[in-house]
mmCIF file of C-alpha atoms in Angstrom:
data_model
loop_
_atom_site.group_PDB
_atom_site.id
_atom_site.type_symbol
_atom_site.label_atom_id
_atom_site.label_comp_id
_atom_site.label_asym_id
_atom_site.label_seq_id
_atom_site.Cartn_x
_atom_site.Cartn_y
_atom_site.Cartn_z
ATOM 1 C CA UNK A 1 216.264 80.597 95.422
ATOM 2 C CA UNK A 2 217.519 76.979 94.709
ATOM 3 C CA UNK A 3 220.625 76.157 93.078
ATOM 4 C CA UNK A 4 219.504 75.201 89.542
ATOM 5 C CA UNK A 5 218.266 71.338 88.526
ATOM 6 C CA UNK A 6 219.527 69.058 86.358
ATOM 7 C CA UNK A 7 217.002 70.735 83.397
ATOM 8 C CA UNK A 8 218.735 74.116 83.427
ATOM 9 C CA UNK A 9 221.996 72.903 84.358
ATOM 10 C CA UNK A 10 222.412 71.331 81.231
ATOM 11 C CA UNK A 11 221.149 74.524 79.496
ATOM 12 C CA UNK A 12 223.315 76.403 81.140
ATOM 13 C CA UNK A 13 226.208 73.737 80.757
ATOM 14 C CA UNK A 14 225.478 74.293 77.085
ATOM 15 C CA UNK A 15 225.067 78.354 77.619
ATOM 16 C CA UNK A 16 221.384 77.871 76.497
ATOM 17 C CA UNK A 17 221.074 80.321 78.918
ATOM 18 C CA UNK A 18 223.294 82.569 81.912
ATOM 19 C CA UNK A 19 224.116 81.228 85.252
ATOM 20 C CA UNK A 20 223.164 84.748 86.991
ATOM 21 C CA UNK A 21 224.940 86.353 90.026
ATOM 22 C CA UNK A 22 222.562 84.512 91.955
ATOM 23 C CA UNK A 23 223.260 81.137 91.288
ATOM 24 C CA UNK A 24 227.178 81.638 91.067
ATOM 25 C CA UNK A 25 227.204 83.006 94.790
ATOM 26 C CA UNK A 26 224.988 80.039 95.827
ATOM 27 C CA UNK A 27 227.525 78.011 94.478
ATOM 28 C CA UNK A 28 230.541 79.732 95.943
ATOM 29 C CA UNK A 29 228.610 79.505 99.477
ATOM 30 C CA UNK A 30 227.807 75.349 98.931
ATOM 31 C CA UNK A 31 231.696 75.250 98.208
ATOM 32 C CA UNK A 32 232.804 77.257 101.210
ATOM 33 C CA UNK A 33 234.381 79.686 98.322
ATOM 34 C CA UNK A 34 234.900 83.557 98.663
ATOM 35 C CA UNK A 35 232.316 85.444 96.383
ATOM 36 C CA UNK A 36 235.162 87.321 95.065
ATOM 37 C CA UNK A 37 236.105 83.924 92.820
ATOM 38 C CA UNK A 38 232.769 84.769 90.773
ATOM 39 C CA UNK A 39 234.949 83.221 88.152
ATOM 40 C CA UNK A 40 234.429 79.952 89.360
ATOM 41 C CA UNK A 41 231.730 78.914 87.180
ATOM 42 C CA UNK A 42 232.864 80.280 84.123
ATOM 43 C CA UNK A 43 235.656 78.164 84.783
ATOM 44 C CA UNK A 44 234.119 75.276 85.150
ATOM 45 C CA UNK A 45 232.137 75.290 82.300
ATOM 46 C CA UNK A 46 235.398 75.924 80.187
ATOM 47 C CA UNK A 47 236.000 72.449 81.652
ATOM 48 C CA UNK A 48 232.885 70.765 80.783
ATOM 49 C CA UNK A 49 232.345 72.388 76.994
ATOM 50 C CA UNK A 50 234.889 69.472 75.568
ATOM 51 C CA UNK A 51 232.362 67.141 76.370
ATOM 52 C CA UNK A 52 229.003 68.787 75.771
ATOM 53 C CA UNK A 53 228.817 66.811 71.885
ATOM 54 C CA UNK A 54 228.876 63.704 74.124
ATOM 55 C CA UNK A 55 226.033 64.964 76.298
ATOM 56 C CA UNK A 56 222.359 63.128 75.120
ATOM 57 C CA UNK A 57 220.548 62.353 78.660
ATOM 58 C CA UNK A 58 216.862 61.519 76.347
ATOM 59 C CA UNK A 59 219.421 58.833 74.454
ATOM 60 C CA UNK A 60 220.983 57.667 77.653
ATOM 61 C CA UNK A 61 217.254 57.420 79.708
ATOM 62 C CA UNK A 62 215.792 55.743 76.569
ATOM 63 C CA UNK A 63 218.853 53.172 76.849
ATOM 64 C CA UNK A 64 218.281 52.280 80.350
ATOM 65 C CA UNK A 65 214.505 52.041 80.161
ATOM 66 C CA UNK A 66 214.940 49.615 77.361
ATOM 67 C CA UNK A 67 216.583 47.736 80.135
ATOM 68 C CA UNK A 68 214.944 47.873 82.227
ATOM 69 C CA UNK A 69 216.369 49.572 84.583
ATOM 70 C CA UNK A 70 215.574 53.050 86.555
ATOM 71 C CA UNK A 71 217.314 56.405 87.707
ATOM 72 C CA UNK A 72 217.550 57.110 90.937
ATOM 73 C CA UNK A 73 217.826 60.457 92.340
ATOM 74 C CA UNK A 74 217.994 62.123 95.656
ATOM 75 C CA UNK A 75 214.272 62.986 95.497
ATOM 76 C CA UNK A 76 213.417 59.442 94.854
ATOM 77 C CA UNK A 77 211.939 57.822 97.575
ATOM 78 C CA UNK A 78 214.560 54.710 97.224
ATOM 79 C CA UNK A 79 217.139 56.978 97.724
ATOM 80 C CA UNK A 80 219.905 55.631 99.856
ATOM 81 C CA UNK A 81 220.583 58.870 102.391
ATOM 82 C CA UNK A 82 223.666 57.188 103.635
ATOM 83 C CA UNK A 83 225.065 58.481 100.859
ATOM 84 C CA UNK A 84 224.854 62.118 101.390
ATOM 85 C CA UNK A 85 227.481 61.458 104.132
ATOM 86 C CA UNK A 86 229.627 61.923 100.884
ATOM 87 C CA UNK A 87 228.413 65.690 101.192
ATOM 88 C CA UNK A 88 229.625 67.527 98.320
ATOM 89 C CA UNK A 89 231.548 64.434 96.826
ATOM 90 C CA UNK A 90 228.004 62.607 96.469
ATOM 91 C CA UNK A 91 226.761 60.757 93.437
ATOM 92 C CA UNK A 92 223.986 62.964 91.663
ATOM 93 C CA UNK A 93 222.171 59.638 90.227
ATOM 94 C CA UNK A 94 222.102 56.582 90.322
ATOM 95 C CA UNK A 95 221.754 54.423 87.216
ATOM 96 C CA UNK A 96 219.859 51.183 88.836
ATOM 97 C CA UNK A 97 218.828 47.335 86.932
ATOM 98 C CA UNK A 98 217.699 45.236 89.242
ATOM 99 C CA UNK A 99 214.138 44.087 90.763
ATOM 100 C CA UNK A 100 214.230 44.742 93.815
ATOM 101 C CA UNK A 101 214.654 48.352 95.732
ATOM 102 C CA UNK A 102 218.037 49.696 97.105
ATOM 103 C CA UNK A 103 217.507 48.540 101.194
ATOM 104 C CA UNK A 104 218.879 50.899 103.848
ATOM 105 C CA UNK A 105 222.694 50.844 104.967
ATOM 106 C CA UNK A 106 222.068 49.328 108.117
ATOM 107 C CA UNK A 107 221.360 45.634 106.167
ATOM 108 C CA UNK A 108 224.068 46.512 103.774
ATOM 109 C CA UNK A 109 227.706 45.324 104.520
ATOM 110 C CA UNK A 110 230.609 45.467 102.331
ATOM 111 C CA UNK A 111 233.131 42.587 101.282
ATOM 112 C CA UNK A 112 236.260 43.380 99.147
ATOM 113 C CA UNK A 113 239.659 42.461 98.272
ATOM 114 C CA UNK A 114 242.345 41.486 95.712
ATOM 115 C CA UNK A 115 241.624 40.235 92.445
ATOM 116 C CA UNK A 116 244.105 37.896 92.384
ATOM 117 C CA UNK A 117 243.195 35.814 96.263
ATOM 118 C CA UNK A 118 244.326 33.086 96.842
ATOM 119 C CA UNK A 119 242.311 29.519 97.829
ATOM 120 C CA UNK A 120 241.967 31.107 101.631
ATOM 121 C CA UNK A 121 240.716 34.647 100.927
ATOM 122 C CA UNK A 122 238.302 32.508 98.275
ATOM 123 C CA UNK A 123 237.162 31.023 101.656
ATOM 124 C CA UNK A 124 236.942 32.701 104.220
ATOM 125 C CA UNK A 125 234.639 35.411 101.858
ATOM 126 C CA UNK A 126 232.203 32.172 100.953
ATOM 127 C CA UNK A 127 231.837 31.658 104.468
ATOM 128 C CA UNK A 128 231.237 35.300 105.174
ATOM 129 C CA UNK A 129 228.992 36.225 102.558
ATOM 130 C CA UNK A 130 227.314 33.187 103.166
ATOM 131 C CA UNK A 131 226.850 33.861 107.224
ATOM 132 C CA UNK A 132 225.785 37.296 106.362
ATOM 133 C CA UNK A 133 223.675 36.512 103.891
ATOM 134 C CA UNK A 134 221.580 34.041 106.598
ATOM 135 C CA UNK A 135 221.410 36.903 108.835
ATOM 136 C CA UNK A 136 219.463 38.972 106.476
ATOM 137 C CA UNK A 137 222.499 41.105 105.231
ATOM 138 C CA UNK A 138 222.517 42.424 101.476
ATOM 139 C CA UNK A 139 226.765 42.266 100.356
ATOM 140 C CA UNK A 140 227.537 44.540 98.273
ATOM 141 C CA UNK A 141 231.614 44.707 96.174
ATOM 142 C CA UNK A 142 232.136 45.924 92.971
ATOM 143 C CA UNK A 143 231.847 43.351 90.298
ATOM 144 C CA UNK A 144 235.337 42.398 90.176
ATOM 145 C CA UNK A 145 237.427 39.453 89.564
ATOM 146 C CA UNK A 146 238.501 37.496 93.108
ATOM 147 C CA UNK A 147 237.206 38.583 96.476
ATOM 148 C CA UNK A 148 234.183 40.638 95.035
ATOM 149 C CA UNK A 149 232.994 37.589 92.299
ATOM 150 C CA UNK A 150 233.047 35.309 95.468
ATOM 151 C CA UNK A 151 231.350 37.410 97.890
ATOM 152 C CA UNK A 152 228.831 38.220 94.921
ATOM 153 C CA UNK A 153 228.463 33.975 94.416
ATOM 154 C CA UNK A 154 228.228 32.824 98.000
ATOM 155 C CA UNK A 155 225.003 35.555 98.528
ATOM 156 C CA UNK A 156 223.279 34.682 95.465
ATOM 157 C CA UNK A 157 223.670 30.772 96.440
ATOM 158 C CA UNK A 158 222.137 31.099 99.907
ATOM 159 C CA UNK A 159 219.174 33.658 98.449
ATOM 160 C CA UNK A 160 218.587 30.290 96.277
ATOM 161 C CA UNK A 161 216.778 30.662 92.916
ATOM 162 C CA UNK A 162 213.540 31.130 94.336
ATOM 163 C CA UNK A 163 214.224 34.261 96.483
ATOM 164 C CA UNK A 164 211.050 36.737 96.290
ATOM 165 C CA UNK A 165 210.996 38.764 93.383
ATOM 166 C CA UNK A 166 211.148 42.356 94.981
ATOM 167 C CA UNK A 167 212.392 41.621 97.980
ATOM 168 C CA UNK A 168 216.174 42.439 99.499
ATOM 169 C CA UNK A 169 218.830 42.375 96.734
ATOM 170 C CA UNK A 170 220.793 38.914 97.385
ATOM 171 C CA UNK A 171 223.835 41.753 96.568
ATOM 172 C CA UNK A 172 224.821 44.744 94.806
ATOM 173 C CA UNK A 173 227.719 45.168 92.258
ATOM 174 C CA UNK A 174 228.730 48.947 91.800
ATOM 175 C CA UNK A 175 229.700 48.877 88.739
ATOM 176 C CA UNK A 176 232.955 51.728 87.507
ATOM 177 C CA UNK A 177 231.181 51.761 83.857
ATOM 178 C CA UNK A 178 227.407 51.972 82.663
ATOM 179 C CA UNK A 179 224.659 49.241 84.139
ATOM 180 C CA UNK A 180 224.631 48.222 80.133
ATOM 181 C CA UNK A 181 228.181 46.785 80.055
ATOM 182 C CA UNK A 182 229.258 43.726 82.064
ATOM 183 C CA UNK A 183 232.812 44.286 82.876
ATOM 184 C CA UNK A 184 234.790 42.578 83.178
ATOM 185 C CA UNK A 185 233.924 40.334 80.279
ATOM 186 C CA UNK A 186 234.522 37.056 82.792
ATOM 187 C CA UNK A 187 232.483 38.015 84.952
ATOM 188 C CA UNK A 188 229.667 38.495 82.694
ATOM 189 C CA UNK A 189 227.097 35.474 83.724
ATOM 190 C CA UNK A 190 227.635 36.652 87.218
ATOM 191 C CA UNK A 191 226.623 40.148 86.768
ATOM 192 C CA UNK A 192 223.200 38.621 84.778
ATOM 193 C CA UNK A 193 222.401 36.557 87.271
ATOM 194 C CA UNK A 194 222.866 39.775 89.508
ATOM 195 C CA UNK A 195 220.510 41.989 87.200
ATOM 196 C CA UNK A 196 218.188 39.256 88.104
ATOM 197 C CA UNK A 197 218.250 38.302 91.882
ATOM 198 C CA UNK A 198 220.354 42.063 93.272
ATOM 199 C CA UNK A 199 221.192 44.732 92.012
ATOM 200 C CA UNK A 200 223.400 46.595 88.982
ATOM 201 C CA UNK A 201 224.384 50.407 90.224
ATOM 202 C CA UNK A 202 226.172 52.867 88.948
ATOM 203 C CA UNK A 203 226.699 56.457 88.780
ATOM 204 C CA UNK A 204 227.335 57.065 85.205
ATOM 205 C CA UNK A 205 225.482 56.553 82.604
ATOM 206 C CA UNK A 206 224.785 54.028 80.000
ATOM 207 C CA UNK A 207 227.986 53.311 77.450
ATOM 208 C CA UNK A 208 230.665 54.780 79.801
ATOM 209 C CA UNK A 209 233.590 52.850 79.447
ATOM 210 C CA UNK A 210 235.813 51.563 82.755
ATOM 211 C CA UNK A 211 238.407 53.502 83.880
ATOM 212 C CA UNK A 212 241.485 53.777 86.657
ATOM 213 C CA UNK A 213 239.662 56.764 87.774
ATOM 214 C CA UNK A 214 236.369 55.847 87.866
ATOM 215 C CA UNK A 215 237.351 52.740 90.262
ATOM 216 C CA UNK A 216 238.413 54.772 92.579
ATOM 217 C CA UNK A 217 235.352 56.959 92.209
ATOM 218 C CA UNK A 218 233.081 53.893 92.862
ATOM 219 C CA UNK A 219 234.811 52.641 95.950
ATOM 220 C CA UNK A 220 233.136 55.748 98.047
ATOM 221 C CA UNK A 221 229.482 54.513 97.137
ATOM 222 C CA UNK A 222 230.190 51.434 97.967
ATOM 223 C CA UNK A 223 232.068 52.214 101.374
ATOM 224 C CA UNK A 224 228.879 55.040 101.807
ATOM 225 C CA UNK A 225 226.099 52.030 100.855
ATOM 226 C CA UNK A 226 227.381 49.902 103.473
ATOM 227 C CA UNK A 227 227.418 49.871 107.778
ATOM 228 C CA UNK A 228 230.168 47.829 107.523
ATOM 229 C CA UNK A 229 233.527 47.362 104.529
ATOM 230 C CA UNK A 230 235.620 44.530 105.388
ATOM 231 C CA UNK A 231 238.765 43.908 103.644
ATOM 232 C CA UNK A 232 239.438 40.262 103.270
ATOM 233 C CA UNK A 233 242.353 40.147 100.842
ATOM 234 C CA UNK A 234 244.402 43.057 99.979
ATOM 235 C CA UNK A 235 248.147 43.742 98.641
ATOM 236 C CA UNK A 236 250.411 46.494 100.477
ATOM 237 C CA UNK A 237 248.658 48.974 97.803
ATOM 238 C CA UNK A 238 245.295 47.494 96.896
ATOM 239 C CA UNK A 239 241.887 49.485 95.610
ATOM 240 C CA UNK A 240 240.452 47.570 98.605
ATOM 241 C CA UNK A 241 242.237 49.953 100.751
ATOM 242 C CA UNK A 242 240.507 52.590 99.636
ATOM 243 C CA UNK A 243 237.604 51.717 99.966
ATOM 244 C CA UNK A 244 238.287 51.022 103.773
ATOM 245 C CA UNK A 245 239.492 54.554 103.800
ATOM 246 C CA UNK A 246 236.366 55.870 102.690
ATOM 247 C CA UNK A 247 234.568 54.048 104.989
ATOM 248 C CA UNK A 248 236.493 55.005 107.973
ATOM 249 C CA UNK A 249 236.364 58.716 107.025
ATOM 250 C CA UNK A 250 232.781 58.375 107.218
ATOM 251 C CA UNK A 251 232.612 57.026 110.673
ATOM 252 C CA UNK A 252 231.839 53.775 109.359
ATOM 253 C CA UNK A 253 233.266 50.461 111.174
ATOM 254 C CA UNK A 254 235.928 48.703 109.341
ATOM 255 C CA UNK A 255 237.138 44.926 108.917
ATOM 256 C CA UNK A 256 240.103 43.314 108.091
ATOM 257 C CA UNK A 257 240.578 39.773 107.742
ATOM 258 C CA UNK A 258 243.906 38.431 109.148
ATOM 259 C CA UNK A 259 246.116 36.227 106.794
ATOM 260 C CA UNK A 260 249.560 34.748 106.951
ATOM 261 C CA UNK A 261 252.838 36.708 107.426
ATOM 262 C CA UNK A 262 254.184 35.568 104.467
ATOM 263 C CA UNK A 263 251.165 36.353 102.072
ATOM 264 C CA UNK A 264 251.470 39.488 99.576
ATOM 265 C CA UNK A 265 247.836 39.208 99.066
ATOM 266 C CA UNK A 266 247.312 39.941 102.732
ATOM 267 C CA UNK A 267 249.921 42.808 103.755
ATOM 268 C CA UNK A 268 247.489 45.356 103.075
ATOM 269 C CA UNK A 269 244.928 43.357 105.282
ATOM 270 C CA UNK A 270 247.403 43.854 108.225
ATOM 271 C CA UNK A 271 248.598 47.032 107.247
ATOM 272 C CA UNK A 272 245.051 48.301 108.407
ATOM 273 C CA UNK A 273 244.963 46.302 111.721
ATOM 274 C CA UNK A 274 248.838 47.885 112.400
ATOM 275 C CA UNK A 275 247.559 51.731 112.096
ATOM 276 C CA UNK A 276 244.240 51.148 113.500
ATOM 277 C CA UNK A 277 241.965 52.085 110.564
ATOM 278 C CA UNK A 278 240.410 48.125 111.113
ATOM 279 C CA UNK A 279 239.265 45.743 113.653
ATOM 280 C CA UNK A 280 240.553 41.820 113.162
ATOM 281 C CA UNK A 281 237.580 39.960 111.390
ATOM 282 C CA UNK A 282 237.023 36.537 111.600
ATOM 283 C CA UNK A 283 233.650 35.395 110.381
ATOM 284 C CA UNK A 284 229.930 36.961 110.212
ATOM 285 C CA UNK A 285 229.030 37.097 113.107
ATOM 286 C CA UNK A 286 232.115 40.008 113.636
ATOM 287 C CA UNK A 287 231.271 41.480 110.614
ATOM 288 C CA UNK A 288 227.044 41.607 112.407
ATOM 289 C CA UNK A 289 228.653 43.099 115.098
ATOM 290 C CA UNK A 290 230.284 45.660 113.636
ATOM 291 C CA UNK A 291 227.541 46.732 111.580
ATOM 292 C CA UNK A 292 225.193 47.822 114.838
ATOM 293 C CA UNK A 293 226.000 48.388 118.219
ATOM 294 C CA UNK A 294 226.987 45.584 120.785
ATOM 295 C CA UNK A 295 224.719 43.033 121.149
ATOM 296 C CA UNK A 296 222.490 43.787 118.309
ATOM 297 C CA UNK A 297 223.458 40.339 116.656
ATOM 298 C CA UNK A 298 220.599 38.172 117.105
ATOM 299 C CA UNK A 299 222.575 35.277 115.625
ATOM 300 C CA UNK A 300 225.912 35.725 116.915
ATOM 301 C CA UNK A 301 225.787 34.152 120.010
ATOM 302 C CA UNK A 302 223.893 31.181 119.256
ATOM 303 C CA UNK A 303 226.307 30.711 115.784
ATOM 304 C CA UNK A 304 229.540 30.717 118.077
ATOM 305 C CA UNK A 305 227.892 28.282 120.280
ATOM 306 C CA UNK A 306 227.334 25.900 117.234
ATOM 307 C CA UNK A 307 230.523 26.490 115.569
ATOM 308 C CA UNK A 308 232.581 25.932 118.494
ATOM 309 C CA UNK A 309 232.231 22.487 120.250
ATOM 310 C CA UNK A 310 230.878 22.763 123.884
ATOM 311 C CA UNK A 311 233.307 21.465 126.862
ATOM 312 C CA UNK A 312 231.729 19.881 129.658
ATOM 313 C CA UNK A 313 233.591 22.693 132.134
ATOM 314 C CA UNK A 314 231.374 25.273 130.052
ATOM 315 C CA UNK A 315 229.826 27.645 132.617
ATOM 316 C CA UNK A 316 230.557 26.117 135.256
ATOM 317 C CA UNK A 317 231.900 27.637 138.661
ATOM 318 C CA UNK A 318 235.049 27.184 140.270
ATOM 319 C CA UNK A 319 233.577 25.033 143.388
ATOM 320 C CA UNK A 320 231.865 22.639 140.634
ATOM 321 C CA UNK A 321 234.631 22.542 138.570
ATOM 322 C CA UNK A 322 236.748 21.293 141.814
ATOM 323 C CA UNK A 323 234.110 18.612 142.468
ATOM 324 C CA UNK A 324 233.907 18.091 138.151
ATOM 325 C CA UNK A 325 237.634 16.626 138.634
ATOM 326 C CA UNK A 326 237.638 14.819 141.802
ATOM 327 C CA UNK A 327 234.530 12.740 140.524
ATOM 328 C CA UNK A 328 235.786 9.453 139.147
ATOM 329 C CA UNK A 329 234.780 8.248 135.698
ATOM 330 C CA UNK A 330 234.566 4.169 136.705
ATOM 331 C CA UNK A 331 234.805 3.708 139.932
ATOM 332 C CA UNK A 332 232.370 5.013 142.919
ATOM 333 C CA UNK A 333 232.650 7.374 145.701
ATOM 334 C CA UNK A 334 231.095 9.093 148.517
ATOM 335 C CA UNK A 335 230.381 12.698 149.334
ATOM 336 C CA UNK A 336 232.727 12.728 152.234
ATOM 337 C CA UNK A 337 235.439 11.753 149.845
ATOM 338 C CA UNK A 338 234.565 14.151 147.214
ATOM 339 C CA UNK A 339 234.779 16.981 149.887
ATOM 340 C CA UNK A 340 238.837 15.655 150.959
ATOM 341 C CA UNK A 341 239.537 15.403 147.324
ATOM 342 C CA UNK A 342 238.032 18.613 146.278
ATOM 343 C CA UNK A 343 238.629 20.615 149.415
ATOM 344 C CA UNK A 344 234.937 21.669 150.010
ATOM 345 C CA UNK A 345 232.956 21.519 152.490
ATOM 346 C CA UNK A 346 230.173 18.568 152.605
ATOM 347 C CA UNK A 347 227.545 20.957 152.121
ATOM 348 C CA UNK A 348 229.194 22.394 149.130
ATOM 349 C CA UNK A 349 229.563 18.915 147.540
ATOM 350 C CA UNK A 350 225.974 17.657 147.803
ATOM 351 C CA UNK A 351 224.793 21.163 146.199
ATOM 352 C CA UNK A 352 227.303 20.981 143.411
ATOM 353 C CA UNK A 353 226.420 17.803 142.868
ATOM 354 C CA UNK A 354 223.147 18.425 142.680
ATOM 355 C CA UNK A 355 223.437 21.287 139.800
ATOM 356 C CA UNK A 356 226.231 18.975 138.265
ATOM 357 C CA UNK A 357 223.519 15.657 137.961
ATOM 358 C CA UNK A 358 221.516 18.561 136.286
ATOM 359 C CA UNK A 359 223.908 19.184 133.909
ATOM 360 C CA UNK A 360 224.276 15.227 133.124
ATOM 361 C CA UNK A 361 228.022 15.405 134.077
ATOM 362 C CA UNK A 362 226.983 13.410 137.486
ATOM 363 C CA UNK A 363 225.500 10.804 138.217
ATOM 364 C CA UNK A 364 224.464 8.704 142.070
ATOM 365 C CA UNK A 365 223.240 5.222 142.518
ATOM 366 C CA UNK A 366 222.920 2.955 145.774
ATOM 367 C CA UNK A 367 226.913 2.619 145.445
ATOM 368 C CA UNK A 368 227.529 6.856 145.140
ATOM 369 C CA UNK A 369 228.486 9.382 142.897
ATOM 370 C CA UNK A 370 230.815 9.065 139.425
ATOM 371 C CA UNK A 371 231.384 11.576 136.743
ATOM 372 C CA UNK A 372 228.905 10.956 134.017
ATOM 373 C CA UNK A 373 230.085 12.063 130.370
ATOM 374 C CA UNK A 374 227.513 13.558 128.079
#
């Protein structure tokens, strides 16, 4: 036998009918309990009978259909499973608005931080969310003022206002009241633009209010959601952090973003890197390589290679980097000269120079060989 569904729970919640032996030792076995605390039930439906008046599921359903929106449960086939990592502590629902479907954790990766960031943290999350955003990521942060409006921003701008109706969410917000409030009130046009190009999630239902607690609550699905959380701005006691400390207790990889010494807004940042819980974070194509295993990246090596300004010494041995400086940049000289200068042997000197006229750093005429600038 099962442990009851959501149909006679709530009868039972509102003693419609009686729990039975058998479903109070199921529960004491899901909980790791002793039998012998059969009065663990009972117990905790003295806690829930305060709020039972409040209790109207066909009122709340009705709600979210009108907005179009959907619940999501663990038999739906858009499930996330990532998030029964969360074991006993998982969401039973999910109240969704939003086109497209929720997309599996391993395109998913988490920005947060402070409310209050500063002008860098408002950067350096563009440029992430942006880079991750090209790579095919979904970002998902919780709605928020600061970090999490600007990670939600850069991901819609790069999904553009054409991006295919059904397809990835641009991003998620996770919200800590119903999908039929926008909080905070500033961030309303965001989270509309959201409904219509990501996603709106949350795990309560339609009019519940924001609260301390429920913050918290959220930060697990989003940590949960996500392969990777990076924390790009945080204070010495930020929500941020916990949301990195859910992620880490679920195995999952962890970001911080470095900031100056002198910063409040990014103590908490490199309070993470001190006790290990986070690896330094410097762009997207970290963040890409944190989300899979080594290598996994396809655009990481080829966005370093833009971002960073190639060197004429790139790749190139020690021999031909001898015979790179003893060329001459205007005048002309022979190989036996190169081979004095460079301390090689003449044989070594006509085959680097060979691989370095390749390379358009050399280049002979009737006179010799000079160094040849690209």
């Amino acid at each position: 036998m099962s442990i009851a569904g959501p149909v006679d729970a709530l009868r039972i919640a509102r003693r419609d009918i009686a729990a039975g032996r058998d479903l109070t030792s199921q529960l004491c076995s899901a909980l790791d309990v002793e039998p012998a605390r059969s009065n663990l039930l009972t117990d905790g439906l003295a806690r829930w009978s305060p709020r039972l008046r409040d209790l109207a599921p066909a009122r709340d359903l009705a709600t979210l259909e009108r907005l179009g929106g959907r619940l999501v449960v663990p038999e739906s086939t858009e499930w996330p499973h990532s998030l029964d990592d969360l074991q006993g502590s998982a969401p039973l629902c999910l109240w969704v608005r939003g086109h497209s479907r929720i997309p599996e954790s391993s395109c998913i990766a988490a920005l947060v931080g402070s409310r209050d960031s500063t002008n860098y943290g408002a950067s350096v999350t563009a440029d992430m969310a942006s880079g991750l955003s090209s790579r095919g990521y979904t970002i998902v942060s919780g709605g928020a003022y600061g970090i999490d409006a600007q990670a939600h921003r850069a991901a819609l701008a790069v999904a553009g206002v054409d991006s295919e109706a059904g397809g990835p969410p641009a991003t998620i917000a996770v919200l800590a009241c119903g999908v039929d409030r926008y909080y905070p009130a500033g961030n309303e046009d965001l989270l509309r633009t959201i409904v219509q190009r990501g996603l709106l999630i949350s795990e309560v239902p339609p009019g519940s209010s924001p609260t301390r607690w429920r913050f918290l609550q959220r930060n697990r699905i989003i940590a949960a959601l996500s392969a990777v959380t990076v924390v790009i701005e945080a204070r010495w006691r930020s929500g941020a952090l916990n949301t990195a400390h859910h992620a880490a207790g679920l195995g999952r990889p962890v970001g911080a973003v470095p900031g100056s010494v002198h910063s409040a807004n990014s103590a908490g940042c490199h309070r993470l890197l001190r006790d290990g819980t986070a690896v330094c974070t410097t762009d997207a194509a970290d963040v890409a390589e944190l989300a899979g295993p080594l290598g996994t990246d396809p655009f990481g090596d080829r966005v370093r290679e833009e971002s960073a300004p190639r060197k004429d010494h790139d790749g190139l041995t020690i021999p031909d980097l001898l015979l790179l400086d003893a060329l001459p940049v205007r005048a002309w000289t022979t190989v036996d000269k190169l081979a004095q200068v460079a301390g090689l042997s003449a044989k070594e000197v006509v085959s680097g120079l060979t691989r370095l006229e390749i390379e358009g750093l050399a280049r002979k005429t009737s006179e010799g060989w000079r160094r040849e600038k690209k």
